[in-house]
PDB file of C-alpha atoms in Angstrom:
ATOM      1  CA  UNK N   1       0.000   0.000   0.000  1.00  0.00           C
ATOM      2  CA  UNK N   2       1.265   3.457  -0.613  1.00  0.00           C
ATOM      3  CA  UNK N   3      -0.066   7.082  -1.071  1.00  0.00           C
ATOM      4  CA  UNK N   4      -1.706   6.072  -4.223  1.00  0.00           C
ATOM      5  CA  UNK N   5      -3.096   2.560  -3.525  1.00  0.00           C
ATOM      6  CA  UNK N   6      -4.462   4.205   0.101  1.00  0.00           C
ATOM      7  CA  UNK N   7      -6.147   6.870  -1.891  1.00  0.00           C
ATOM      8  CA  UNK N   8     -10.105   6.795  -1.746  1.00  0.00           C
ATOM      9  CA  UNK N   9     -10.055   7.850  -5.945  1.00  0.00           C
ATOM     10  CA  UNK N  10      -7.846   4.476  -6.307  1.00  0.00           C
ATOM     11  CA  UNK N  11     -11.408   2.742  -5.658  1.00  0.00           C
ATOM     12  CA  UNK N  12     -12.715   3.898  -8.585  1.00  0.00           C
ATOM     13  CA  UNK N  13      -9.337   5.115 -11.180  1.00  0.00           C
ATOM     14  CA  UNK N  14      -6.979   1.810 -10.044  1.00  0.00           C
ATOM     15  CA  UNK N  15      -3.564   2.488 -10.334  1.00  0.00           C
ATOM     16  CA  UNK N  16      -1.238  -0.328 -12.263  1.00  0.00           C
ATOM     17  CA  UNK N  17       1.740   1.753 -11.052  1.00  0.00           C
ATOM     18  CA  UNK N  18       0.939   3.469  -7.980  1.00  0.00           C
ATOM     19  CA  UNK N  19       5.091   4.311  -7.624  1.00  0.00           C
ATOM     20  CA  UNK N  20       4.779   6.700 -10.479  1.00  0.00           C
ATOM     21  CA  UNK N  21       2.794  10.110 -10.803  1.00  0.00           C
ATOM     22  CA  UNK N  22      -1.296   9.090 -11.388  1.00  0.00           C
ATOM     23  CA  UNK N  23      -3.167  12.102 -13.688  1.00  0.00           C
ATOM     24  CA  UNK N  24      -6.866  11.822 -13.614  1.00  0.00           C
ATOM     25  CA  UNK N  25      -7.498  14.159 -16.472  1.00  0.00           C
ATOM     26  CA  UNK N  26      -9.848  14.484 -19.985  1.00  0.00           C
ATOM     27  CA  UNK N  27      -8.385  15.600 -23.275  1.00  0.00           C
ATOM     28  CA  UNK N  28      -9.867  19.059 -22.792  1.00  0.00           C
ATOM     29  CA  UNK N  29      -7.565  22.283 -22.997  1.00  0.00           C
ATOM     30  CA  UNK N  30      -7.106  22.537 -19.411  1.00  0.00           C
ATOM     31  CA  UNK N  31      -6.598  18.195 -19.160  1.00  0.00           C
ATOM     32  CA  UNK N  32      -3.862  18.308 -22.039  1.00  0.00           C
ATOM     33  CA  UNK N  33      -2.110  21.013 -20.464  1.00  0.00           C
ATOM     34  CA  UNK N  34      -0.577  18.246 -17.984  1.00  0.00           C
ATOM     35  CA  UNK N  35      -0.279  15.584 -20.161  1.00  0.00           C
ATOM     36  CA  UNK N  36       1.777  17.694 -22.753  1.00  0.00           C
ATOM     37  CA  UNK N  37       4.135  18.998 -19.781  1.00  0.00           C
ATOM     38  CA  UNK N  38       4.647  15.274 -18.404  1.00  0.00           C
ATOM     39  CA  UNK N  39       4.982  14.172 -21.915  1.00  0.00           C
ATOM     40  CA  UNK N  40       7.785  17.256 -22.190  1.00  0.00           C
ATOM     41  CA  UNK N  41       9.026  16.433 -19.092  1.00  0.00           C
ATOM     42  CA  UNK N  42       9.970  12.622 -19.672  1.00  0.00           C
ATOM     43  CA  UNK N  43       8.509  11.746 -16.345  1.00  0.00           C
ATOM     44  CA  UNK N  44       6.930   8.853 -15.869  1.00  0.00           C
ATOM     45  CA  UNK N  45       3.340   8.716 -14.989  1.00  0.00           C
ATOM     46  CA  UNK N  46      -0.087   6.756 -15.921  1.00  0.00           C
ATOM     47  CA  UNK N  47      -2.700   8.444 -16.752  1.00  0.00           C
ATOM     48  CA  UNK N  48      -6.734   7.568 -15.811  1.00  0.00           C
ATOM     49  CA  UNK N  49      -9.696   8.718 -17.618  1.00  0.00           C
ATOM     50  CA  UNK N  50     -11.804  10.657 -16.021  1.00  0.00           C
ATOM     51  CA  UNK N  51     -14.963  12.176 -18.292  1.00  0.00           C
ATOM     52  CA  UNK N  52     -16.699  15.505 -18.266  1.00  0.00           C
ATOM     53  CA  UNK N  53     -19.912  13.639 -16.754  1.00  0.00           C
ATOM     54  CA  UNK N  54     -21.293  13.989 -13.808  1.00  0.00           C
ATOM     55  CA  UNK N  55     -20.520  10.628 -12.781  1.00  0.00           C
ATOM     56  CA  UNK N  56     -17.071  10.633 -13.003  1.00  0.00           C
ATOM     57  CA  UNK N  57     -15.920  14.597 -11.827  1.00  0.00           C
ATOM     58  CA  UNK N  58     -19.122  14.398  -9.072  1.00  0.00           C
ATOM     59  CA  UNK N  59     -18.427  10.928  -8.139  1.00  0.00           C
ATOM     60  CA  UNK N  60     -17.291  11.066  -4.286  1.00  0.00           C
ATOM     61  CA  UNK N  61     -13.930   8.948  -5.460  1.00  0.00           C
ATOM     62  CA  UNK N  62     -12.491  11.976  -7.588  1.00  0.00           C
ATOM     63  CA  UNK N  63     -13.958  15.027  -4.754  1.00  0.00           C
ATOM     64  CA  UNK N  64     -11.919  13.288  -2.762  1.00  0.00           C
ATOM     65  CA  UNK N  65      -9.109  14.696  -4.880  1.00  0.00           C
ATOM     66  CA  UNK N  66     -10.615  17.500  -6.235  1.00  0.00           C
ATOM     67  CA  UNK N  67     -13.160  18.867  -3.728  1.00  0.00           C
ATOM     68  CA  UNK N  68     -14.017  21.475  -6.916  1.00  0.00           C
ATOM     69  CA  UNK N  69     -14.901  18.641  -9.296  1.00  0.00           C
ATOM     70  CA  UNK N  70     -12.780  19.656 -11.991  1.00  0.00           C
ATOM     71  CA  UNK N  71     -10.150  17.916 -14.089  1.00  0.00           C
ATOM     72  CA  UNK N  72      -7.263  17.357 -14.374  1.00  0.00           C
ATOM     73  CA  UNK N  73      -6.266  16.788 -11.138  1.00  0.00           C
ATOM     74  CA  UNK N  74      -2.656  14.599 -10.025  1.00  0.00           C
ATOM     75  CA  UNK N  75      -1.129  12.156  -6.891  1.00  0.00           C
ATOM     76  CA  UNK N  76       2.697  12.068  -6.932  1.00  0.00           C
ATOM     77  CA  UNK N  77       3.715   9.188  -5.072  1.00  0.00           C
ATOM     78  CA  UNK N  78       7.361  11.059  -4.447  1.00  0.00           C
ATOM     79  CA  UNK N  79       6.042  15.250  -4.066  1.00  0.00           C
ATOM     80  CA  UNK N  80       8.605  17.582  -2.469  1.00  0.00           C
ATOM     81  CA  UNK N  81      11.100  16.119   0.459  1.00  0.00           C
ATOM     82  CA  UNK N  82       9.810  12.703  -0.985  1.00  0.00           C
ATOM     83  CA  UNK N  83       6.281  13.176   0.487  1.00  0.00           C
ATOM     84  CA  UNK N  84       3.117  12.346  -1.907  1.00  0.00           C
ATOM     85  CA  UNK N  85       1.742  15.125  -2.938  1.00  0.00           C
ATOM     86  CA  UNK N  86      -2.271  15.476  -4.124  1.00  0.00           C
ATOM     87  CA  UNK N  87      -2.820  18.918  -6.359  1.00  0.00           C
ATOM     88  CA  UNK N  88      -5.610  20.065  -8.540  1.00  0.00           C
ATOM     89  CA  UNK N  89      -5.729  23.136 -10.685  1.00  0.00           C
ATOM     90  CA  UNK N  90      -4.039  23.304 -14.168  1.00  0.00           C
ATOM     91  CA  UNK N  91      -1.787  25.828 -13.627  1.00  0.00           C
ATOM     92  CA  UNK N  92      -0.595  24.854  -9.881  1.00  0.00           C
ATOM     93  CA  UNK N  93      -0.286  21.384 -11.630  1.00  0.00           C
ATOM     94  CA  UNK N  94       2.309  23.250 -14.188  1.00  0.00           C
ATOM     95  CA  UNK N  95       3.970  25.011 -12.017  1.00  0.00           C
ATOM     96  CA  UNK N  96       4.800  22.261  -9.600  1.00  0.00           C
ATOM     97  CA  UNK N  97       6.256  19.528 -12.554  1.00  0.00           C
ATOM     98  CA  UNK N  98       8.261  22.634 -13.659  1.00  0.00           C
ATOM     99  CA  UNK N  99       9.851  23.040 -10.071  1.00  0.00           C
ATOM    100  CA  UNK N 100       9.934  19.430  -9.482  1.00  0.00           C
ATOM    101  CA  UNK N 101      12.440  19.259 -12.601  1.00  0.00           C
ATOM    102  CA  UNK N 102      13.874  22.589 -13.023  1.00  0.00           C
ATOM    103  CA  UNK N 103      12.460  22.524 -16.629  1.00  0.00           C
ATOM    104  CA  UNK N 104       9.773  24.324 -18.623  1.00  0.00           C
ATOM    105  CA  UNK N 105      10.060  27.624 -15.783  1.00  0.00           C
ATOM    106  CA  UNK N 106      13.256  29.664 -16.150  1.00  0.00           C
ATOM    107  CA  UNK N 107      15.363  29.651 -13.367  1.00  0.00           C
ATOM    108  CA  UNK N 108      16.182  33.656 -13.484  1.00  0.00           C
ATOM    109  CA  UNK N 109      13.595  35.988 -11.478  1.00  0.00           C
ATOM    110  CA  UNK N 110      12.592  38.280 -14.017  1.00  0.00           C
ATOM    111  CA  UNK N 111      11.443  35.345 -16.641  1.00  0.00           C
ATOM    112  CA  UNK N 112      10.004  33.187 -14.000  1.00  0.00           C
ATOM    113  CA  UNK N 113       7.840  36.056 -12.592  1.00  0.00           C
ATOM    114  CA  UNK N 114       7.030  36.869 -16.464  1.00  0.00           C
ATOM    115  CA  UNK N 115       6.091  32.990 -17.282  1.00  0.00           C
ATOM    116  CA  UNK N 116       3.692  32.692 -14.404  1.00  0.00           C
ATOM    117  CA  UNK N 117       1.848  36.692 -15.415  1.00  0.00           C
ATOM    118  CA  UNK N 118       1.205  34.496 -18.700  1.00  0.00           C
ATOM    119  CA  UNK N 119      -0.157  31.349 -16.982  1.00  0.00           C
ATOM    120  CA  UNK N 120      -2.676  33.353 -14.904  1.00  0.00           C
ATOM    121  CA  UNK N 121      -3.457  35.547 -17.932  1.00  0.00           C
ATOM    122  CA  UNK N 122      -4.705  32.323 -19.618  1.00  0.00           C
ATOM    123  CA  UNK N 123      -6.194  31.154 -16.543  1.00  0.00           C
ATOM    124  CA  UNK N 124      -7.910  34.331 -15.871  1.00  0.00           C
ATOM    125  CA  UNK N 125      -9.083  35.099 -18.854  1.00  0.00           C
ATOM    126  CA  UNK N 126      -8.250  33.144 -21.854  1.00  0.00           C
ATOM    127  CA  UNK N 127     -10.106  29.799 -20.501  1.00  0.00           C
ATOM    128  CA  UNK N 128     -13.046  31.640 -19.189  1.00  0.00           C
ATOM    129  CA  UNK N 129     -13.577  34.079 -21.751  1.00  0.00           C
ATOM    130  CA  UNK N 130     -13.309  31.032 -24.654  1.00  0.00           C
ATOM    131  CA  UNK N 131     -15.200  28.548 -22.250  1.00  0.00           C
ATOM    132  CA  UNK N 132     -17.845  31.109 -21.724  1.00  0.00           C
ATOM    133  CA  UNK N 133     -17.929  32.002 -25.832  1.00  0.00           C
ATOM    134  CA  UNK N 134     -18.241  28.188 -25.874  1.00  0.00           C
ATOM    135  CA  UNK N 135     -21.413  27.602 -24.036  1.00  0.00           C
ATOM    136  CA  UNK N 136     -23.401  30.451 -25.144  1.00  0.00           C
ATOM    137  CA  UNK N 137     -22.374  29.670 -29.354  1.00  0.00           C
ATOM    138  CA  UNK N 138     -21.810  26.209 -29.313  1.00  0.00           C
ATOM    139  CA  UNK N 139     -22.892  24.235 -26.637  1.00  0.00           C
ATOM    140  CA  UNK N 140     -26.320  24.626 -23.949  1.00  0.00           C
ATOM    141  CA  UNK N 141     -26.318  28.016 -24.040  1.00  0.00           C
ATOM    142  CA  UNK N 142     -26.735  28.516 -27.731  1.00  0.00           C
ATOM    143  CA  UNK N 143     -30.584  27.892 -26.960  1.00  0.00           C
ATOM    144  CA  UNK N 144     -30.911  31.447 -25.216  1.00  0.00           C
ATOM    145  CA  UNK N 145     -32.139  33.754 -27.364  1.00  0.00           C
ATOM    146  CA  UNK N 146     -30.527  36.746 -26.009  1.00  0.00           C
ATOM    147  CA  UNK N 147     -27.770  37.721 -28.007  1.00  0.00           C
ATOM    148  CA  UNK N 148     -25.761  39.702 -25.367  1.00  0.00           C
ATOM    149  CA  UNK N 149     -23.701  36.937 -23.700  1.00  0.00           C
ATOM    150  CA  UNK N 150     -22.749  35.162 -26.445  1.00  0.00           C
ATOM    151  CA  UNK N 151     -21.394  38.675 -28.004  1.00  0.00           C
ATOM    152  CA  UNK N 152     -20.228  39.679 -24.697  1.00  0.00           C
ATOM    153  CA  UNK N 153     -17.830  36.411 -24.836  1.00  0.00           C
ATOM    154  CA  UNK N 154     -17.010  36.537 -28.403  1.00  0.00           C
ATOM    155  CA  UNK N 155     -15.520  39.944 -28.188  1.00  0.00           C
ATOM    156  CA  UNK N 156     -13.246  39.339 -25.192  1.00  0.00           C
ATOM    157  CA  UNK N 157     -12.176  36.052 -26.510  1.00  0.00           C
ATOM    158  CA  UNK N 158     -11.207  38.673 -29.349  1.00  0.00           C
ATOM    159  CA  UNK N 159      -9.767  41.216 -27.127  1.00  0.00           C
ATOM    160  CA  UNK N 160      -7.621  39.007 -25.344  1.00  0.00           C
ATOM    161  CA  UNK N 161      -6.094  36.689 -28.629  1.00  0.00           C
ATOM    162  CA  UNK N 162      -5.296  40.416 -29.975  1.00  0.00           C
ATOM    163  CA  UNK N 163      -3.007  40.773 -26.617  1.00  0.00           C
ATOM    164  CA  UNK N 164      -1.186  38.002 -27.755  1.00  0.00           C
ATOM    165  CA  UNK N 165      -1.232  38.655 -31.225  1.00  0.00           C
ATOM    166  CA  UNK N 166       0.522  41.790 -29.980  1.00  0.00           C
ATOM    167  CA  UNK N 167       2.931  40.102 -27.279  1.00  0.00           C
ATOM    168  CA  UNK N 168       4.161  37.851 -30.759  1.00  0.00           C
ATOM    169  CA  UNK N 169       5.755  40.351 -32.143  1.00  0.00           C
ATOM    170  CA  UNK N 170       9.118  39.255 -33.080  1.00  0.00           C
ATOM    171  CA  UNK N 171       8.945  36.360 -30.463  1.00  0.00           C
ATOM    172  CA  UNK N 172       9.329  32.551 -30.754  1.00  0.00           C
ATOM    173  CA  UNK N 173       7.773  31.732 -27.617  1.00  0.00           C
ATOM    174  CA  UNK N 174       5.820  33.815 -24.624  1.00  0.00           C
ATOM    175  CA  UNK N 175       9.015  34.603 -22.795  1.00  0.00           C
ATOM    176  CA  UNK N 176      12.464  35.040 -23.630  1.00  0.00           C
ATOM    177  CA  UNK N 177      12.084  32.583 -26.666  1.00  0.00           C
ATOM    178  CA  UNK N 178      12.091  29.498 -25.033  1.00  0.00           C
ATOM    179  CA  UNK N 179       9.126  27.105 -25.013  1.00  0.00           C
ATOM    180  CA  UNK N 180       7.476  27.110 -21.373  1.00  0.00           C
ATOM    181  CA  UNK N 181       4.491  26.368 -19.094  1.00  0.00           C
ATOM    182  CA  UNK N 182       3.327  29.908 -20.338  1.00  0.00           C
ATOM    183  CA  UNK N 183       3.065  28.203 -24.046  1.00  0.00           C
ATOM    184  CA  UNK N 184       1.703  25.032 -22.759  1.00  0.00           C
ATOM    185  CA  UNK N 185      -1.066  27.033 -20.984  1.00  0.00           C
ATOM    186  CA  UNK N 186      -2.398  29.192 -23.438  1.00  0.00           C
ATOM    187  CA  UNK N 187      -2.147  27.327 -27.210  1.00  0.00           C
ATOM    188  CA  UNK N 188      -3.956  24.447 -26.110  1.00  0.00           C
ATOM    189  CA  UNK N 189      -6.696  26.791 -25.860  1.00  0.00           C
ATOM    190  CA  UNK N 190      -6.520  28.528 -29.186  1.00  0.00           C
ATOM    191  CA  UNK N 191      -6.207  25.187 -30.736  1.00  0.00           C
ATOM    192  CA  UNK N 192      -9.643  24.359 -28.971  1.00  0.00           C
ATOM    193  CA  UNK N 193     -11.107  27.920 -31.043  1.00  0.00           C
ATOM    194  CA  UNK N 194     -10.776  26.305 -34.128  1.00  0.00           C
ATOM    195  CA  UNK N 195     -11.277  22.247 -32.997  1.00  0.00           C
ATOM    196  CA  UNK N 196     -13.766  22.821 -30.679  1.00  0.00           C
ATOM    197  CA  UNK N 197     -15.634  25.707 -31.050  1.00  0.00           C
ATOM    198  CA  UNK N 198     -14.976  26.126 -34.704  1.00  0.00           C
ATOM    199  CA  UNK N 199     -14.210  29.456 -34.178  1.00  0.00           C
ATOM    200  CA  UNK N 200     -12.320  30.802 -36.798  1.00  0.00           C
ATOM    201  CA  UNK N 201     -14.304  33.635 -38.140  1.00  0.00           C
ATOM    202  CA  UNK N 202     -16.228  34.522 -34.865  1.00  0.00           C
ATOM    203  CA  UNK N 203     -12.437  35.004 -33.281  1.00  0.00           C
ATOM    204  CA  UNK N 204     -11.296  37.055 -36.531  1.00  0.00           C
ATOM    205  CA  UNK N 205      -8.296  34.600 -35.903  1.00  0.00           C
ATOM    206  CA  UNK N 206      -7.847  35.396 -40.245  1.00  0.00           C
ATOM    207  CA  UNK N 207      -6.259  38.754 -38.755  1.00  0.00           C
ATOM    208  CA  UNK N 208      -4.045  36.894 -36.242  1.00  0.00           C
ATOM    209  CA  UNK N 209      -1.060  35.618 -38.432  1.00  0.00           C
ATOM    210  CA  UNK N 210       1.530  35.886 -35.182  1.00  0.00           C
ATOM    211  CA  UNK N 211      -0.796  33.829 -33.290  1.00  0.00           C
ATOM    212  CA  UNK N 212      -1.424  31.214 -35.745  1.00  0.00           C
ATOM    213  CA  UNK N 213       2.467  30.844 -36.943  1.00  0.00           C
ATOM    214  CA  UNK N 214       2.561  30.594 -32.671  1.00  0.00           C
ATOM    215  CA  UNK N 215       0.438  27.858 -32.660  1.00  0.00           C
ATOM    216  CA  UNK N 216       1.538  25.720 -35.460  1.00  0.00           C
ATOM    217  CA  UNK N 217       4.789  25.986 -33.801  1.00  0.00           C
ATOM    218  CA  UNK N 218       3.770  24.600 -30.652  1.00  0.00           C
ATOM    219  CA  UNK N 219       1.428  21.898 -32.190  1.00  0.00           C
ATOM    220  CA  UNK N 220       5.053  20.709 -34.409  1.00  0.00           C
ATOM    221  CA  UNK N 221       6.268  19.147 -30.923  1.00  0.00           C
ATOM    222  CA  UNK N 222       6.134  15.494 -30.566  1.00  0.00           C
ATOM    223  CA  UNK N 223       5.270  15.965 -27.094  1.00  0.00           C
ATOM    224  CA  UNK N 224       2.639  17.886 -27.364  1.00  0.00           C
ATOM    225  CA  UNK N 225       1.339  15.684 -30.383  1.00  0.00           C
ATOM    226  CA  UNK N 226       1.160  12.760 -27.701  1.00  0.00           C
ATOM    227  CA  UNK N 227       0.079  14.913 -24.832  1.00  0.00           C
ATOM    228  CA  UNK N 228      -2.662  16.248 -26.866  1.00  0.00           C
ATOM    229  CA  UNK N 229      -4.516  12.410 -27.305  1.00  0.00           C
ATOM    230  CA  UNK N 230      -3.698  11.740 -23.166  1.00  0.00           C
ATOM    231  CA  UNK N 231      -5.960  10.079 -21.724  1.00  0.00           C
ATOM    232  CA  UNK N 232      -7.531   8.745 -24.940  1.00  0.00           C
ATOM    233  CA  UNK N 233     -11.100   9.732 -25.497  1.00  0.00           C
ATOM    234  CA  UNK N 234     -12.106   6.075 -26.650  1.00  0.00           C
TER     235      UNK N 234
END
């Protein structure tokens, strides 16, 4: 028995390797943010599927993890001073595998401090803003007649890819040209624009050459081409 095996989510998500890192995660934008890093990363994990449904995020096995019922969600089995560690949240998820192998988070103060600004910009208001656009234009919400949250979303979603478009300028990556949690955060999510939502001409994303040159770049990484299908959907 260990940290993993001991865990009440282990009753439902069994672990074949409890000595490496579990992820209980979905391929959305936010799941495949952790996959692609441990996929980055090297590190050696096994991954669970845990679906959007009711069922599996509300089931007591994964609030016992998550108390917020939200993917993705992680046990390490050996966490800081060799402790296990339980975490939820995408970006604390990112942050920690980046600390835990002094990779993907530069080690000098001023480009750390500027790679986590762009991790809680996307948290803050990329996902919401494009998860919000998504429910009111694509998914339940599209039903409500009222045209004002559905615009209201759309035209933040624009404001905000327009930051970035800007930020692109002459830049490889979101900070200092090398490929970080920052990127691993936020393409995942314009990806989703045009995959999931089908956004292309509601996010003007035709105007956004930086950002899309940006996001074929990202997408051209084996890692993330695995990361990106972890768990599997089937």
């Amino acid at each position: 028995m260990n940290a993993v095996t001991d865990h009440p989510v282990s009753q439902r998500w069994k672990a074949n390797s409890p000595e490496v890192l579990q992820l209980y995660s979905f391929p959305t934008p936010n799941g495949v943010k952790v996959s692609i890093a441990l996929e980055e990363l090297a590190l050696p994990y096994e991954a669970h599927k845990v679906t959007l449904a009711v069922e599996d995020v509300k089931s007591a096995e994964f609030l016992s993890l998550n108390p917020n019922g939200k993917i993705p969600a992680i046990i390490d089995p050996d966490g800081p001073d060799g402790q296990p560690l339980a975490l939820f949240e995408s970006g604390a998820i990112l942050v920690y595998l980046a600390e835990k192998t002094g990779k993907l988070l530069p080690a000098k103060p001023v480009s750390r401090y500027q790679t986590l600004q762009w991790v809680m910009w996307q948290m803050g208001g990329v996902g919401p803003m494009f998860g919000q656009y998504g429910f009111f234009n694509v998914f339940g919400g599209k039903e409500i007649e009222d045209p004002r949250p559905g615009e209201r979303y759309r035209l933040e979603s624009i404001r905000l890819l327009n930051v970035l478009e800007c930020h692109l300028d002459g830049r490889k990556y979101m900070v200092d040209d090398e490929y970080s949690i920052a990127d691993i955060s936020i393409f995942p999510w314009i990806r989703a624009a045009i995959v999931g939502y089908k956004a292309e001409e509601a996010f003007e994303l035709d105007k956004l050459p930086r950002c899309m040159a940006y996001l074929e770049r990202c997408l051209e990484r084996p890692a993330v081409q695995r990361g990106l299908n972890i768990p599997s959907r089937d």
